[in-house]
mmCIF file of C-alpha atoms in Angstrom:
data_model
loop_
_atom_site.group_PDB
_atom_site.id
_atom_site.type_symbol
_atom_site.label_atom_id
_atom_site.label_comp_id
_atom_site.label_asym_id
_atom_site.label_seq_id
_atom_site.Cartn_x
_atom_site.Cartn_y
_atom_site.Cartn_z
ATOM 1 C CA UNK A 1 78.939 104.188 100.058
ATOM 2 C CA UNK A 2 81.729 105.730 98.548
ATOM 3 C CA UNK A 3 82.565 103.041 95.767
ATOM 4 C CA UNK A 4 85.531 100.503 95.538
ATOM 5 C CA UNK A 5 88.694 102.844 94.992
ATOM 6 C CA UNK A 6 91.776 101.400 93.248
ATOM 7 C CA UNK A 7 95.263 103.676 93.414
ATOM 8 C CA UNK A 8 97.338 104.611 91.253
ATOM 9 C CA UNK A 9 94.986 104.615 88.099
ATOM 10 C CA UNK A 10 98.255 104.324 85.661
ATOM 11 C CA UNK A 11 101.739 103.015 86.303
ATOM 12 C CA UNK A 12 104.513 103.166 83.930
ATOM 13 C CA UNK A 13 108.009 100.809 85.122
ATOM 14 C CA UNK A 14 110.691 99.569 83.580
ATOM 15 C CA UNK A 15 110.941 95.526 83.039
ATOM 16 C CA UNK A 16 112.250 93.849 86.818
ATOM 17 C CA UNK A 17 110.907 96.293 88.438
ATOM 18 C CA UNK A 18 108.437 95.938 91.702
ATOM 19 C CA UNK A 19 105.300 97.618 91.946
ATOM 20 C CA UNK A 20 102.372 97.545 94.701
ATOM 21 C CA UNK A 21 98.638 98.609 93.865
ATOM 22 C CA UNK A 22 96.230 99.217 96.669
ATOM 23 C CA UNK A 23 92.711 98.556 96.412
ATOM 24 C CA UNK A 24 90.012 99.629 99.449
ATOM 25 C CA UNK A 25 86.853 98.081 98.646
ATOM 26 C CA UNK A 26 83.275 99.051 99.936
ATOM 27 C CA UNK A 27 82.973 99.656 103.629
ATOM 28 C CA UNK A 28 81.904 96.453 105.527
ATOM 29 C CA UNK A 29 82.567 94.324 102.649
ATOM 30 C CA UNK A 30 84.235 90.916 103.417
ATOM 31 C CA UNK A 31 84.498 89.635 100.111
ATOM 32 C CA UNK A 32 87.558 90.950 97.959
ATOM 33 C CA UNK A 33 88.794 90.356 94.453
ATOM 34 C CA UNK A 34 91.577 90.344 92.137
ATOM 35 C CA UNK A 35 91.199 90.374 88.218
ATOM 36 C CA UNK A 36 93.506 91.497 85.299
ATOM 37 C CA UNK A 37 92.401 92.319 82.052
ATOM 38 C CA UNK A 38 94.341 92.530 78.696
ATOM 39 C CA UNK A 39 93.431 94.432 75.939
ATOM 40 C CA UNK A 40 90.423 93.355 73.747
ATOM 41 C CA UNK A 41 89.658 90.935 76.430
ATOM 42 C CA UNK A 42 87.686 90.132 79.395
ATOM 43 C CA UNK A 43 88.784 90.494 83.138
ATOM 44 C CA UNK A 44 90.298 86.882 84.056
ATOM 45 C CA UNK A 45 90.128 85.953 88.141
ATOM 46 C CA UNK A 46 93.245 86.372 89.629
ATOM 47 C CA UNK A 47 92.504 85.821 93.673
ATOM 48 C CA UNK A 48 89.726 86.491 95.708
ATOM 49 C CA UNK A 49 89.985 86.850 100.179
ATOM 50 C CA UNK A 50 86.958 86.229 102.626
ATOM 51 C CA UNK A 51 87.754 89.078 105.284
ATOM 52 C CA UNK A 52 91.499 88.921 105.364
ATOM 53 C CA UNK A 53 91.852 84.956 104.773
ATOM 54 C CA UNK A 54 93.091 84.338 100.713
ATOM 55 C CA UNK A 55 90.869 81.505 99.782
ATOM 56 C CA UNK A 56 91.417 80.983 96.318
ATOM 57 C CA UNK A 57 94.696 81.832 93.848
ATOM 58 C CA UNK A 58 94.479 81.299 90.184
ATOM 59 C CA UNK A 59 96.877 79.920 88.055
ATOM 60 C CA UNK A 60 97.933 82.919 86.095
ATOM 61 C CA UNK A 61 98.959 83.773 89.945
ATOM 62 C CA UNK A 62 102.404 82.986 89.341
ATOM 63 C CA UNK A 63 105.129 83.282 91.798
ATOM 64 C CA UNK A 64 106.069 87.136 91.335
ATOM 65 C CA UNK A 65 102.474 87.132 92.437
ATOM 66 C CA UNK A 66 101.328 88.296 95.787
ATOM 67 C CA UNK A 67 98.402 89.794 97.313
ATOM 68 C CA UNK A 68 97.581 90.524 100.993
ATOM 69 C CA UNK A 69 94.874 92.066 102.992
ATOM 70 C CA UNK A 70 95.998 92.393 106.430
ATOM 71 C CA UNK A 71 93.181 93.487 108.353
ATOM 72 C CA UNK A 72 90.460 92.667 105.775
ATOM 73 C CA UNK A 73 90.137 96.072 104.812
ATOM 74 C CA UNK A 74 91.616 97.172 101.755
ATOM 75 C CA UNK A 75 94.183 94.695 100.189
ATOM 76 C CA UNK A 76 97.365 94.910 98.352
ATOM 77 C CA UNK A 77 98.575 92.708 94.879
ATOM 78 C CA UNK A 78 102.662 93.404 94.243
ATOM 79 C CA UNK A 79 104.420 92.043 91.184
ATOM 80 C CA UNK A 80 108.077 91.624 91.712
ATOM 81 C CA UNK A 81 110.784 91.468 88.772
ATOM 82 C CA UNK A 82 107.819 92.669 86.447
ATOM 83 C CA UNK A 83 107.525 91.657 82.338
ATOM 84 C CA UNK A 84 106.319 93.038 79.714
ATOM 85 C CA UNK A 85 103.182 90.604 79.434
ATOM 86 C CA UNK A 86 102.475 92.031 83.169
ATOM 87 C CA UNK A 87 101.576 94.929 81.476
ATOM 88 C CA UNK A 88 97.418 94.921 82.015
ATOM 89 C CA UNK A 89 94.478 96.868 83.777
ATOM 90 C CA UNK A 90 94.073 95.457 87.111
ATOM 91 C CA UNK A 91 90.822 95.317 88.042
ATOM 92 C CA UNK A 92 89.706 95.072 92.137
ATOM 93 C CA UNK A 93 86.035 93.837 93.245
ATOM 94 C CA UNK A 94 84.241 93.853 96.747
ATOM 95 C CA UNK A 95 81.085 92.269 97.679
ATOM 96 C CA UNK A 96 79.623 91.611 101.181
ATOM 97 C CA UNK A 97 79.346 87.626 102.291
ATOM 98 C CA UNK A 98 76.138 85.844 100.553
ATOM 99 C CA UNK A 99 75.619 88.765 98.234
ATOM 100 C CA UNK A 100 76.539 87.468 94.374
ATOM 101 C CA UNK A 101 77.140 90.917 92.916
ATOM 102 C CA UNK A 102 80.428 92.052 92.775
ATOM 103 C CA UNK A 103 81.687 95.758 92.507
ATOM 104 C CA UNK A 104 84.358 96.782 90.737
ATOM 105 C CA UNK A 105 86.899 99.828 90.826
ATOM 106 C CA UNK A 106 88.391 102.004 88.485
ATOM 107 C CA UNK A 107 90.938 99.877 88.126
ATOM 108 C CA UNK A 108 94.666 100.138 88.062
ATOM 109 C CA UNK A 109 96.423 100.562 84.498
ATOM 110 C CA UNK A 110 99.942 99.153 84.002
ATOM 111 C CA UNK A 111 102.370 99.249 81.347
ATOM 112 C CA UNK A 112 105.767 97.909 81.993
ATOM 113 C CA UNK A 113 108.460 98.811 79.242
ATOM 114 C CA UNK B 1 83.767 74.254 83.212
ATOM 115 C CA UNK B 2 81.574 76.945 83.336
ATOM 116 C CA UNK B 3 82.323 79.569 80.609
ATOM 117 C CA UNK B 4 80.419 81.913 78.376
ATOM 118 C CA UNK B 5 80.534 83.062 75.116
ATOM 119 C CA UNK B 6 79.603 86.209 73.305
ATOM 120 C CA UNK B 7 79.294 86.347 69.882
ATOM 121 C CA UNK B 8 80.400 89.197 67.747
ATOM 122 C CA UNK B 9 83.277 90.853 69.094
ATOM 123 C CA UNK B 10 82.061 94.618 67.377
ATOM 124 C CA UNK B 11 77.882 95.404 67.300
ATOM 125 C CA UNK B 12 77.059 98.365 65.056
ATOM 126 C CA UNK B 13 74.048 99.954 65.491
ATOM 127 C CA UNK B 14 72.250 103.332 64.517
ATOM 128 C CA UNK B 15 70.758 106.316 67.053
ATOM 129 C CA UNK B 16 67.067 104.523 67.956
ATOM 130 C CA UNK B 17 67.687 101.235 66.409
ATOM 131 C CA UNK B 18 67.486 98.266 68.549
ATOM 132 C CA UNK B 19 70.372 96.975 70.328
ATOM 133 C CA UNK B 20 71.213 92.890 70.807
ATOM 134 C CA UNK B 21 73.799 91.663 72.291
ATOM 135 C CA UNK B 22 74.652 87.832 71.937
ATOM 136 C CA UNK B 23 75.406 85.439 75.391
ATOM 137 C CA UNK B 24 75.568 82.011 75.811
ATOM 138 C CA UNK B 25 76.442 80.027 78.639
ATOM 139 C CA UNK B 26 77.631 76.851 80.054
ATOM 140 C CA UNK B 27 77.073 75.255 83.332
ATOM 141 C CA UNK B 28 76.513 72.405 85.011
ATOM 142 C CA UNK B 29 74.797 73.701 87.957
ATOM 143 C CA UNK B 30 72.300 76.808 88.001
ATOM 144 C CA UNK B 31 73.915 79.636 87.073
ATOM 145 C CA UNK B 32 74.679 83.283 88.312
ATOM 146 C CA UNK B 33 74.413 85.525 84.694
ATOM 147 C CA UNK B 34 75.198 89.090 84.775
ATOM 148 C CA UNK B 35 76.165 91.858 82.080
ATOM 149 C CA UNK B 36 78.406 94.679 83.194
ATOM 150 C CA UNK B 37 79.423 97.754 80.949
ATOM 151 C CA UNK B 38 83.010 99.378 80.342
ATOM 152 C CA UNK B 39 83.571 102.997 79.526
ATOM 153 C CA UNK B 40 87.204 103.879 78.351
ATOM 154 C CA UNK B 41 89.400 103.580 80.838
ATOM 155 C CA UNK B 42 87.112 102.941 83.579
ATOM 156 C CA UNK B 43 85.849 99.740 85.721
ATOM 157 C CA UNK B 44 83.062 97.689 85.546
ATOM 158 C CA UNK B 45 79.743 98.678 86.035
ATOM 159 C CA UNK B 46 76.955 96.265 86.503
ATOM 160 C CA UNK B 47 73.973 96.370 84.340
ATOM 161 C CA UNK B 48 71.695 93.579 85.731
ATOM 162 C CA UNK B 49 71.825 90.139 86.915
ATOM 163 C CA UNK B 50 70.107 86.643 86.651
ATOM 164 C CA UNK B 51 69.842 85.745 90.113
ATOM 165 C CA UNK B 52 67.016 82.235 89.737
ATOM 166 C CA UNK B 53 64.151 84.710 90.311
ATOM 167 C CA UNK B 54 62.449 86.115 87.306
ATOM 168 C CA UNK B 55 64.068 85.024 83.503
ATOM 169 C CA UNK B 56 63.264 88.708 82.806
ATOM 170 C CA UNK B 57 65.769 90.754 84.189
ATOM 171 C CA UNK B 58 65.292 94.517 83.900
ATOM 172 C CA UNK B 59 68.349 96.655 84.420
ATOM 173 C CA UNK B 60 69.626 100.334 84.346
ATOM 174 C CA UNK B 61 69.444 103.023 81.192
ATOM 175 C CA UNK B 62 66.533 100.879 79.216
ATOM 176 C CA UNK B 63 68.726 97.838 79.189
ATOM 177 C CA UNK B 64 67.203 94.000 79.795
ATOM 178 C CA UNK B 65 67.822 90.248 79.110
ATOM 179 C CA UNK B 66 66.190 86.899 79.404
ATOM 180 C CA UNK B 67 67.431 83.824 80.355
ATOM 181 C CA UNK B 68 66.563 81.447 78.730
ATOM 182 C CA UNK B 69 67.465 77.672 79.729
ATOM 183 C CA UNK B 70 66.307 76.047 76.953
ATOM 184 C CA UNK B 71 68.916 78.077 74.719
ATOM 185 C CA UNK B 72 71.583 78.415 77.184
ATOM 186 C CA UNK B 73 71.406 81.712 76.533
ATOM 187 C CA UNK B 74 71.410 85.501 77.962
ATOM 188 C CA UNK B 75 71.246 88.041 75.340
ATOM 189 C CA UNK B 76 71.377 91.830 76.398
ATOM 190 C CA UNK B 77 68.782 94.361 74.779
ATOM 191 C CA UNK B 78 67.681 97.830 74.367
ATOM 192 C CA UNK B 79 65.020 99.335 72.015
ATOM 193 C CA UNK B 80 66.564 102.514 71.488
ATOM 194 C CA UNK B 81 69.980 102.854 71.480
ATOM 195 C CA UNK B 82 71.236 106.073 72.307
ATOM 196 C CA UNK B 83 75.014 107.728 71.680
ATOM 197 C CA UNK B 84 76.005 107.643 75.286
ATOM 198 C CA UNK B 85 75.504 103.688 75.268
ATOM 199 C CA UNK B 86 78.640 103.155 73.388
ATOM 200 C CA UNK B 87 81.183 101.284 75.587
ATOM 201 C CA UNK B 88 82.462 98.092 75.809
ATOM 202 C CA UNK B 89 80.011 94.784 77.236
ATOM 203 C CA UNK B 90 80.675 91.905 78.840
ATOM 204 C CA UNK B 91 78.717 88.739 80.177
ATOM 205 C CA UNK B 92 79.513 87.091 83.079
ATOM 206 C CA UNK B 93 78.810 83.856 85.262
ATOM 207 C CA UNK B 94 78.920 82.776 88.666
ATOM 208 C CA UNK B 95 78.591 80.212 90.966
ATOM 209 C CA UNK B 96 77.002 78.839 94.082
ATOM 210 C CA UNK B 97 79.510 80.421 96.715
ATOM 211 C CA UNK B 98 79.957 83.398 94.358
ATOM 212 C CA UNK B 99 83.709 83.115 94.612
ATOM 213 C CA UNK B 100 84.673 84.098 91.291
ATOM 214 C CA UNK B 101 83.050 85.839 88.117
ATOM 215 C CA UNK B 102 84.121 83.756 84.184
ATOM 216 C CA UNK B 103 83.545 87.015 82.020
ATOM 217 C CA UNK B 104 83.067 86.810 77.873
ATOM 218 C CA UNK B 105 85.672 88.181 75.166
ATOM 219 C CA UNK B 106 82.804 91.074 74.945
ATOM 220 C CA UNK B 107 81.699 93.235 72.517
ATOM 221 C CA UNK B 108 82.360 96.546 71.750
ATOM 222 C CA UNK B 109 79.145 98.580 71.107
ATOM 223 C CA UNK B 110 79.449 101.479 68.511
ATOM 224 C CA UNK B 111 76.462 103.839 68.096
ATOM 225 C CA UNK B 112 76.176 105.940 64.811
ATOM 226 C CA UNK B 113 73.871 109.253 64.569
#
């Protein structure tokens, strides 16, 4: 059980710029999870998959919003044309079906200027 | 809609003083409660969870909580607090299906010698 990795740790870009971050969750775990966090506050649910199905997008999900997990192994979340309110940690979480505990990664820190 | 709240955004506290952190809750069905802890620039890392077993939960480094229906509430404590338990705290709830954690604001835990 290595641990839910998250990669890069720290992105800088430029406003309307794209960037991908890749998260690989525990081995064998179906459940996967999306959250961002802004400074002084708590992580807020972004979009979770069951294997590599996407069963439920939040609202703050907006359309320059995407996340995949192709083979329900690790998963991907891209942010096209970013903003400067983009800029966040991005936080990944795995846990295996029927298990309520979820465990989280390093997370991914962006800051778009 | 489930949500919790945690009251006091900062917690000061001395080397070997008691430590209480503040959680209430709202539901309408049973919940899920959990308290995680954030280093600087790090992820999550669960302390211990309310799971409908015991209302005592006992979790890692000397830290526990109670649930406590009555007062809708989850408050984190530790008898000693020690310098390395400085970090950021936040409570969480989740639901039946367990497809998404509602995290606090949290509170920032600062530990003087």
């Amino acid at each position: 059980d290595t641990g839910v990795s998250q990669d890069p740790r720290h992105k800088i870009t430029k406003r309307g710029q794209n960037v991908t971050f890749r998260c690989d969750p525990i081995s064998e775990h179906n459940r996967l999870y999306w959250y961002r966090q802004t400074l002084g506050q708590g992580p807020e649910f972004l979009t979770y998959f069951q294997n590599e199905a996407q069963l439920e997008k939040s609202r703050l999900l907006s359309d320059r919003f995407s996340a995949e997990r192709p083979k329900g192994s690790f998963s991907t979340l891209e942010i096209q044309r970013t903003e400067q309110g983009d800029s966040a940690m991005y936080l990944c979480a795995s846990s295996p079906t029927g298990q309520e505990t979820q465990y989280f990664g390093p997370g991914t820190r962006l800051l778009v200027l | 809609a489930q949500s919790v709240t945690q009251l006091g955004s900062h917690v000061s506290v001395s080397e070997g003083a008691l430590v209480l952190l503040r959680c209430n809750y709202s539901s309408s069905v049973p919940p899920y409660l959990f308290w995680y802890v954030q280093y600087p620039n790090q992820g999550l890392q669960l302390l211990l969870k309310y799971t409908s077993a015991a209302t005592l939960v006992k979790g890692i480094n000397g830290f526990e909580a109670e649930f406590k229906k009555s007062e809708t509430s989850f408050h984190l404590t530790k008898p000693s607090a020690h310098m390395s338990d400085a970090a950021e705290y936040f409570c969480a709830i989740g639901f039946t299906g367990f497809q998404k954690l509602v995290f606090g604001t949290g509170t920032r835990l600062l530990v003087s010698p």
